[in-house]
Amino acid sequence: MNILIPSYEPDERLLMLIKQLRDIGSFPIVVVDDGSGEAYSQLFIAARELGCTVITHSENRGKGHALKSGFRYFMQNSVIDGIVCADSDGQHLPQDIMKIASSIEEHNHSIVLGCRRFTGKVPLRSRFGNAATRLVYTFATGKRIYDTQTGLRGYSADMLDWLCRIPGERFEYEMNLLLEAPAAGFSFHEVAIDTVYLDHNKSSHFRPIIDSARIYAPFLKFSISSLSSAVIDILLLALIHFFSSSLLLAVMGARLTSSIFNYTMNKRFVFDRGKPSAIRTSMPKYFALVIVIFSLNYGLMHVFNERLGVPLLIAKLFTEAALFVFSYWAQRKFVY
């Protein structure tokens, strides 16, 4: 087992955790000082004296960057055992860290997540934040993870190269990791751990507005792209239907134009993962999806508008809302 602890401006709880882990065993512990500065140097010197390897960043680069620094260190040293990532602020108990380590061995090729159950006195921002990201993650992937924001995670050594290629330098890295894992063939195994918040989680360096924006960026970009496409679609639908009185022609013309716009936006801005998919592979899949969505779109609108008598634009809004979640999931999983 290997332990990786990213740390920024820690306090004595970091040393307490290291001492407790040392009482359990002599496994490697790597601490990444993510630009904490001279005021915290004695804490990291003490961590070295306790037998830890300390990697020091000259400036704060973010939790994602710190984690990747640790992963690269383990790759360079050709580790073969699993890696457990834990926070330095006292939220992760030694016994829970050991539970994650054991689960890595039992569930090879799975990402092990230490999931809090949020019982007892949990800060409102933490309870709400996890509920929101849990909902968004389920919407984006069709999969359910109870604790998407947990920092206690376990990985097998064969994941290290992949872990270093996940985009993101700060808190969004851990969400990006969860989003990318299914496509990479990794599953999840959840392990229940204690929920620990000290001093109402004041030691957290999570910035609610900036870091939340980073985490939700993929969904925000998709929503903007989809909303823009929907506006084009609705305007063309009304225009073509006004001049032709043909629902089929209106739906086809509006969908074709808006889908070309949507494909361009999504390929360039939403699902660009650093290695953009080739047009020759992504475009056929995208327009095959367009045909599927078009069929569902026309079928639902026919039921709403012509069978149930719902006004055309209201029927369109209901239909688009119903297909929005399906479209994001399908594009992320199959197209790009």
Short mmCIF file of C-alpha atoms in Angstrom, two decimals:
data_model
loop_
_atom_site.label_atom_id
_atom_site.label_comp_id
_atom_site.label_asym_id
_atom_site.label_seq_id
_atom_site.Cartn_x
_atom_site.Cartn_y
_atom_site.Cartn_z
CA MET A 1 0.00 0.00 0.00
CA ASN A 2 1.06 3.58 -0.74
CA ILE A 3 -0.44 6.75 0.75
CA LEU A 4 -0.63 10.07 -1.10
CA ILE A 5 -1.55 13.23 0.84
CA PRO A 6 -1.88 16.52 -1.08
CA SER A 7 -1.49 19.39 1.37
CA TYR A 8 -1.81 23.16 1.23
CA GLU A 9 -1.18 25.26 4.34
CA PRO A 10 -1.77 22.35 6.77
CA ASP A 11 -1.82 22.35 10.55
CA GLU A 12 -0.84 19.79 13.20
CA ARG A 13 -3.57 17.43 12.01
CA LEU A 14 -1.33 16.44 9.12
CA LEU A 15 1.38 15.25 11.51
CA MET A 16 -1.20 13.55 13.72
CA LEU A 17 -2.50 11.58 10.75
CA ILE A 18 1.04 10.56 9.72
CA LYS A 19 1.85 9.40 13.25
CA GLN A 20 -1.35 7.35 13.41
CA LEU A 21 -0.54 5.73 10.07
CA ARG A 22 3.01 5.02 11.21
CA ASP A 23 1.59 3.20 14.24
CA ILE A 24 -0.24 0.90 11.80
CA GLY A 25 2.64 0.09 9.42
CA SER A 26 5.75 1.21 7.56
CA PHE A 27 4.23 1.66 4.09
CA PRO A 28 5.36 4.59 1.89
CA ILE A 29 3.68 7.94 2.52
CA VAL A 30 4.11 10.75 -0.01
CA VAL A 31 3.08 14.27 1.00
CA VAL A 32 2.81 16.99 -1.63
CA ASP A 33 3.41 20.51 -0.32
CA ASP A 34 1.37 22.49 -2.82
CA GLY A 35 3.13 25.82 -2.41
CA SER A 36 2.33 26.37 1.26
CA GLY A 37 5.31 28.68 1.71
CA GLU A 38 7.99 29.24 4.31
CA ALA A 39 5.52 29.64 7.20
CA TYR A 40 4.64 25.94 6.92
CA SER A 41 8.10 24.54 6.22
CA GLN A 42 8.59 23.15 9.75
CA LEU A 43 5.49 20.97 9.39
CA PHE A 44 6.85 19.42 6.21
CA ILE A 45 10.30 18.99 7.76
CA ALA A 46 8.58 17.11 10.60
CA ALA A 47 6.75 14.98 8.01
CA ARG A 48 10.12 14.03 6.48
CA GLU A 49 11.45 13.14 9.92
CA LEU A 50 8.49 10.79 10.31
CA GLY A 51 9.66 8.95 7.20
CA CYS A 52 7.52 10.62 4.55
CA THR A 53 8.64 11.62 1.08
CA VAL A 54 7.76 15.30 0.61
CA ILE A 55 7.31 16.77 -2.86
CA THR A 56 7.39 20.58 -2.80
CA HIS A 57 5.73 22.94 -5.28
CA SER A 58 7.22 26.43 -5.40
CA GLU A 59 3.73 27.90 -5.71
CA ASN A 60 0.17 26.76 -5.21
CA ARG A 61 -0.95 24.84 -8.30
CA GLY A 62 -4.14 23.22 -7.05
CA LYS A 63 -5.21 19.84 -5.68
CA GLY A 64 -5.39 18.20 -9.08
CA HIS A 65 -1.84 19.21 -9.90
CA ALA A 66 -0.64 18.02 -6.49
CA LEU A 67 -2.28 14.63 -6.97
CA LYS A 68 -0.70 14.23 -10.40
CA SER A 69 2.71 15.11 -8.96
CA GLY A 70 2.29 12.25 -6.52
CA PHE A 71 1.07 9.87 -9.21
CA ARG A 72 4.10 10.68 -11.37
CA TYR A 73 6.39 10.03 -8.40
CA PHE A 74 4.86 6.57 -7.95
CA MET A 75 5.21 5.86 -11.68
CA GLN A 76 8.87 6.88 -11.63
CA ASN A 77 9.43 4.52 -8.71
CA SER A 78 7.56 1.66 -10.43
CA VAL A 79 5.19 0.94 -7.57
CA ILE A 80 3.04 -2.15 -7.95
CA ASP A 81 0.76 -1.76 -4.94
CA GLY A 82 -2.36 0.37 -4.72
CA ILE A 83 -2.39 4.06 -3.91
CA VAL A 84 -4.73 5.62 -1.35
CA CYS A 85 -5.29 9.39 -1.59
CA ALA A 86 -6.30 11.13 1.64
CA ASP A 87 -6.74 14.74 2.73
CA SER A 88 -4.49 16.40 5.30
CA ASP A 89 -7.15 18.18 7.37
CA GLY A 90 -8.23 15.37 9.70
CA GLN A 91 -11.36 14.39 7.77
CA HIS A 92 -10.07 10.91 6.95
CA LEU A 93 -9.54 8.50 9.81
CA PRO A 94 -6.66 5.98 9.71
CA GLN A 95 -9.06 3.03 9.96
CA ASP A 96 -10.99 4.30 6.93
CA ILE A 97 -7.76 4.74 4.98
CA MET A 98 -6.93 1.11 5.73
CA LYS A 99 -10.41 0.05 4.58
CA ILE A 100 -9.77 1.71 1.24
CA ALA A 101 -6.36 0.02 0.95
CA SER A 102 -7.90 -3.41 1.54
CA SER A 103 -10.64 -2.74 -1.00
CA ILE A 104 -8.11 -1.88 -3.73
CA GLU A 105 -6.72 -5.41 -3.50
CA GLU A 106 -10.20 -6.93 -3.53
CA HIS A 107 -11.54 -4.80 -6.40
CA ASN A 108 -8.74 -4.53 -8.92
CA HIS A 109 -9.38 -2.23 -11.89
CA SER A 110 -12.01 -0.35 -9.88
CA ILE A 111 -11.73 3.10 -8.38
CA VAL A 112 -12.44 2.76 -4.67
CA LEU A 113 -14.35 5.68 -3.16
CA GLY A 114 -14.64 6.35 0.55
CA CYS A 115 -18.25 7.52 0.75
CA ARG A 116 -19.49 9.62 3.64
CA ARG A 117 -23.11 9.22 4.68
CA PHE A 118 -23.45 12.82 5.90
CA THR A 119 -25.01 11.97 9.22
CA GLY A 120 -24.76 14.15 12.31
CA LYS A 121 -23.63 17.79 12.23
CA VAL A 122 -22.57 18.40 8.64
CA PRO A 123 -21.97 21.97 7.36
CA LEU A 124 -24.82 23.05 5.09
CA ARG A 125 -22.49 23.96 2.20
CA SER A 126 -20.96 20.46 2.29
CA ARG A 127 -24.34 18.70 2.44
CA PHE A 128 -25.80 20.86 -0.34
CA GLY A 129 -22.64 20.75 -2.47
CA ASN A 130 -22.47 16.98 -2.47
CA ALA A 131 -26.18 16.62 -3.18
CA ALA A 132 -25.83 18.98 -6.15
CA THR A 133 -22.78 17.28 -7.66
CA ARG A 134 -24.34 13.86 -7.07
CA LEU A 135 -27.40 14.95 -9.06
CA VAL A 136 -25.32 16.50 -11.83
CA TYR A 137 -23.08 13.44 -12.09
CA THR A 138 -26.06 11.10 -12.35
CA PHE A 139 -27.56 13.36 -15.01
CA ALA A 140 -24.30 13.42 -16.99
CA THR A 141 -23.41 9.73 -16.89
CA GLY A 142 -26.52 7.77 -15.96
CA LYS A 143 -24.54 6.34 -13.04
CA ARG A 144 -25.04 7.01 -9.34
CA ILE A 145 -22.23 7.72 -6.87
CA TYR A 146 -23.25 8.63 -3.36
CA ASP A 147 -20.27 10.86 -2.50
CA THR A 148 -18.83 12.53 -5.61
CA GLN A 149 -16.72 14.97 -3.59
CA THR A 150 -14.87 12.49 -1.41
CA GLY A 151 -11.12 13.02 -1.21
CA LEU A 152 -10.51 9.52 0.13
CA ARG A 153 -9.98 7.38 -2.95
CA GLY A 154 -8.02 4.30 -3.91
CA TYR A 155 -6.41 3.38 -7.24
CA SER A 156 -4.50 0.36 -8.48
CA ALA A 157 -1.00 0.98 -9.84
CA ASP A 158 -2.02 0.24 -13.43
CA MET A 159 -4.22 3.37 -13.42
CA LEU A 160 -1.35 5.81 -12.80
CA ASP A 161 -0.65 6.75 -16.41
CA TRP A 162 -4.37 7.37 -17.02
CA LEU A 163 -4.67 9.39 -13.81
CA CYS A 164 -1.90 11.71 -14.99
CA ARG A 165 -3.73 12.36 -18.27
CA ILE A 166 -7.04 13.48 -16.75
CA PRO A 167 -7.53 17.24 -17.36
CA GLY A 168 -7.86 19.67 -14.47
CA GLU A 169 -5.44 21.22 -12.02
CA ARG A 170 -7.65 22.11 -9.06
CA PHE A 171 -10.77 20.68 -7.43
CA GLU A 172 -12.39 20.00 -10.81
CA TYR A 173 -9.80 17.28 -11.41
CA GLU A 174 -11.54 14.81 -9.11
CA MET A 175 -14.90 15.35 -10.83
CA ASN A 176 -13.29 15.04 -14.27
CA LEU A 177 -11.80 11.76 -13.11
CA LEU A 178 -15.23 10.41 -12.22
CA LEU A 179 -16.61 11.56 -15.57
CA GLU A 180 -13.79 9.99 -17.60
CA ALA A 181 -13.59 6.68 -15.73
CA PRO A 182 -16.52 4.81 -17.36
CA ALA A 183 -15.24 5.51 -20.88
CA ALA A 184 -11.77 4.27 -19.82
CA GLY A 185 -13.29 1.01 -18.62
CA PHE A 186 -12.98 1.63 -14.89
CA SER A 187 -15.83 0.87 -12.51
CA PHE A 188 -16.43 2.18 -9.00
CA HIS A 189 -16.54 0.48 -5.64
CA GLU A 190 -17.94 2.49 -2.75
CA VAL A 191 -16.85 1.94 0.85
CA ALA A 192 -18.75 3.57 3.71
CA ILE A 193 -16.55 5.79 5.89
CA ASP A 194 -17.14 8.10 8.84
CA THR A 195 -18.21 11.68 8.22
CA VAL A 196 -15.76 13.97 10.01
CA TYR A 197 -15.98 17.77 9.95
CA LEU A 198 -13.78 19.77 12.33
CA ASP A 199 -14.63 23.39 13.16
CA HIS A 200 -17.36 23.37 10.52
CA ASN A 201 -14.78 22.46 7.86
CA LYS A 202 -13.00 25.82 8.19
CA SER A 203 -9.71 24.29 7.06
CA SER A 204 -11.07 23.53 3.61
CA HIS A 205 -9.49 25.54 0.78
CA PHE A 206 -12.47 24.94 -1.51
CA ARG A 207 -13.67 28.24 -2.99
CA PRO A 208 -17.46 27.88 -3.35
CA ILE A 209 -17.94 30.12 -6.40
CA ILE A 210 -14.71 29.68 -8.38
CA ASP A 211 -14.18 25.98 -7.71
CA SER A 212 -17.86 25.11 -8.17
CA ALA A 213 -17.75 26.85 -11.55
CA ARG A 214 -14.76 24.71 -12.50
CA ILE A 215 -16.53 21.51 -11.40
CA TYR A 216 -19.75 22.30 -13.23
CA ALA A 217 -18.06 23.75 -16.33
CA PRO A 218 -18.70 20.72 -18.61
CA PHE A 219 -22.41 20.82 -17.80
CA LEU A 220 -22.64 24.60 -18.07
CA LYS A 221 -21.00 24.56 -21.49
CA PHE A 222 -23.29 21.79 -22.69
CA SER A 223 -26.32 23.67 -21.37
CA ILE A 224 -25.28 26.87 -23.18
CA SER A 225 -24.64 24.97 -26.40
CA SER A 226 -27.95 23.12 -26.12
CA LEU A 227 -29.87 26.28 -25.23
CA SER A 228 -28.41 28.14 -28.21
CA SER A 229 -29.27 25.23 -30.50
CA ALA A 230 -32.75 25.04 -29.02
CA VAL A 231 -33.36 28.75 -29.73
CA ILE A 232 -32.30 28.25 -33.35
CA ASP A 233 -34.45 25.12 -33.56
CA ILE A 234 -37.56 26.76 -32.11
CA LEU A 235 -37.29 29.88 -34.29
CA LEU A 236 -36.81 27.83 -37.46
CA LEU A 237 -39.58 25.44 -36.43
CA ALA A 238 -42.07 28.30 -36.10
CA LEU A 239 -40.86 29.99 -39.30
CA ILE A 240 -40.97 26.89 -41.51
CA HIS A 241 -44.29 25.74 -40.05
CA PHE A 242 -45.78 29.20 -40.68
CA PHE A 243 -44.91 29.11 -44.38
CA SER A 244 -45.43 25.38 -45.10
CA SER A 245 -48.02 24.23 -42.51
CA SER A 246 -46.12 20.91 -42.45
CA LEU A 247 -45.03 19.71 -39.03
CA LEU A 248 -42.72 17.09 -40.53
CA LEU A 249 -40.95 19.60 -42.80
CA ALA A 250 -40.69 22.12 -39.97
CA VAL A 251 -39.17 19.60 -37.56
CA MET A 252 -36.73 18.25 -40.19
CA GLY A 253 -35.52 21.67 -41.37
CA ALA A 254 -35.15 23.09 -37.88
CA ARG A 255 -33.42 19.99 -36.54
CA LEU A 256 -30.92 19.76 -39.41
CA THR A 257 -29.80 23.36 -39.05
CA SER A 258 -29.63 23.36 -35.26
CA SER A 259 -27.85 19.99 -35.16
CA ILE A 260 -25.05 21.23 -37.42
CA PHE A 261 -24.60 24.20 -35.12
CA ASN A 262 -24.77 21.97 -32.03
CA TYR A 263 -22.23 19.46 -33.41
CA THR A 264 -19.73 22.25 -34.12
CA MET A 265 -20.15 23.80 -30.67
CA ASN A 266 -19.97 20.51 -28.76
CA LYS A 267 -16.98 19.16 -30.64
CA ARG A 268 -14.99 22.36 -30.26
CA PHE A 269 -15.96 23.63 -26.81
CA VAL A 270 -17.84 21.04 -24.74
CA PHE A 271 -16.33 17.61 -25.25
CA ASP A 272 -12.80 18.61 -26.22
CA ARG A 273 -10.67 16.45 -23.88
CA GLY A 274 -7.28 17.54 -25.14
CA LYS A 275 -7.39 15.01 -27.97
CA PRO A 276 -10.29 16.15 -30.15
CA SER A 277 -12.12 13.35 -31.90
CA ALA A 278 -11.73 13.20 -35.68
CA ILE A 279 -14.66 14.48 -37.72
CA ARG A 280 -14.73 11.26 -39.74
CA THR A 281 -15.46 9.25 -36.58
CA SER A 282 -17.48 11.67 -34.47
CA MET A 283 -19.72 13.19 -37.14
CA PRO A 284 -21.34 9.91 -38.33
CA LYS A 285 -22.03 8.95 -34.72
CA TYR A 286 -23.39 12.39 -33.94
CA PHE A 287 -25.82 12.43 -36.86
CA ALA A 288 -26.87 8.86 -36.14
CA LEU A 289 -27.78 10.18 -32.71
CA VAL A 290 -29.55 13.10 -34.39
CA ILE A 291 -31.73 10.61 -36.30
CA VAL A 292 -32.59 8.82 -33.07
CA ILE A 293 -33.38 12.08 -31.29
CA PHE A 294 -35.28 13.37 -34.31
CA SER A 295 -37.47 10.28 -34.30
CA LEU A 296 -38.14 10.67 -30.59
CA ASN A 297 -38.63 14.41 -31.05
CA TYR A 298 -41.19 14.02 -33.81
CA GLY A 299 -42.96 11.18 -32.03
CA LEU A 300 -43.29 13.07 -28.76
CA MET A 301 -44.37 16.28 -30.49
CA HIS A 302 -46.94 14.37 -32.53
CA VAL A 303 -48.42 12.98 -29.33
CA PHE A 304 -48.34 16.32 -27.49
CA ASN A 305 -49.49 18.57 -30.36
CA GLU A 306 -51.72 16.51 -32.60
CA ARG A 307 -53.09 13.92 -30.19
CA LEU A 308 -53.31 15.89 -26.94
CA GLY A 309 -53.80 19.34 -28.45
CA VAL A 310 -50.85 20.97 -26.66
CA PRO A 311 -49.76 24.21 -28.44
CA LEU A 312 -46.79 23.67 -30.75
CA LEU A 313 -44.18 25.74 -28.87
CA ILE A 314 -45.18 24.31 -25.49
CA ALA A 315 -45.00 20.80 -26.95
CA LYS A 316 -41.53 21.66 -28.27
CA LEU A 317 -40.33 22.82 -24.85
CA PHE A 318 -41.62 19.64 -23.16
CA THR A 319 -39.94 17.50 -25.80
CA GLU A 320 -36.58 19.25 -25.60
CA ALA A 321 -36.52 19.00 -21.82
CA ALA A 322 -37.21 15.26 -22.01
CA LEU A 323 -34.40 14.66 -24.53
CA PHE A 324 -31.79 16.96 -22.94
CA VAL A 325 -30.43 14.44 -20.42
CA PHE A 326 -30.38 11.61 -22.96
CA SER A 327 -28.49 13.76 -25.47
CA TYR A 328 -25.70 14.73 -23.03
CA TRP A 329 -25.21 11.17 -21.87
CA ALA A 330 -25.15 9.74 -25.40
CA GLN A 331 -22.75 12.36 -26.76
CA ARG A 332 -20.30 11.96 -23.89
CA LYS A 333 -20.41 8.17 -23.96
CA PHE A 334 -20.61 7.36 -27.67
CA VAL A 335 -19.87 10.37 -29.89
CA TYR A 336 -16.85 12.27 -28.59
#
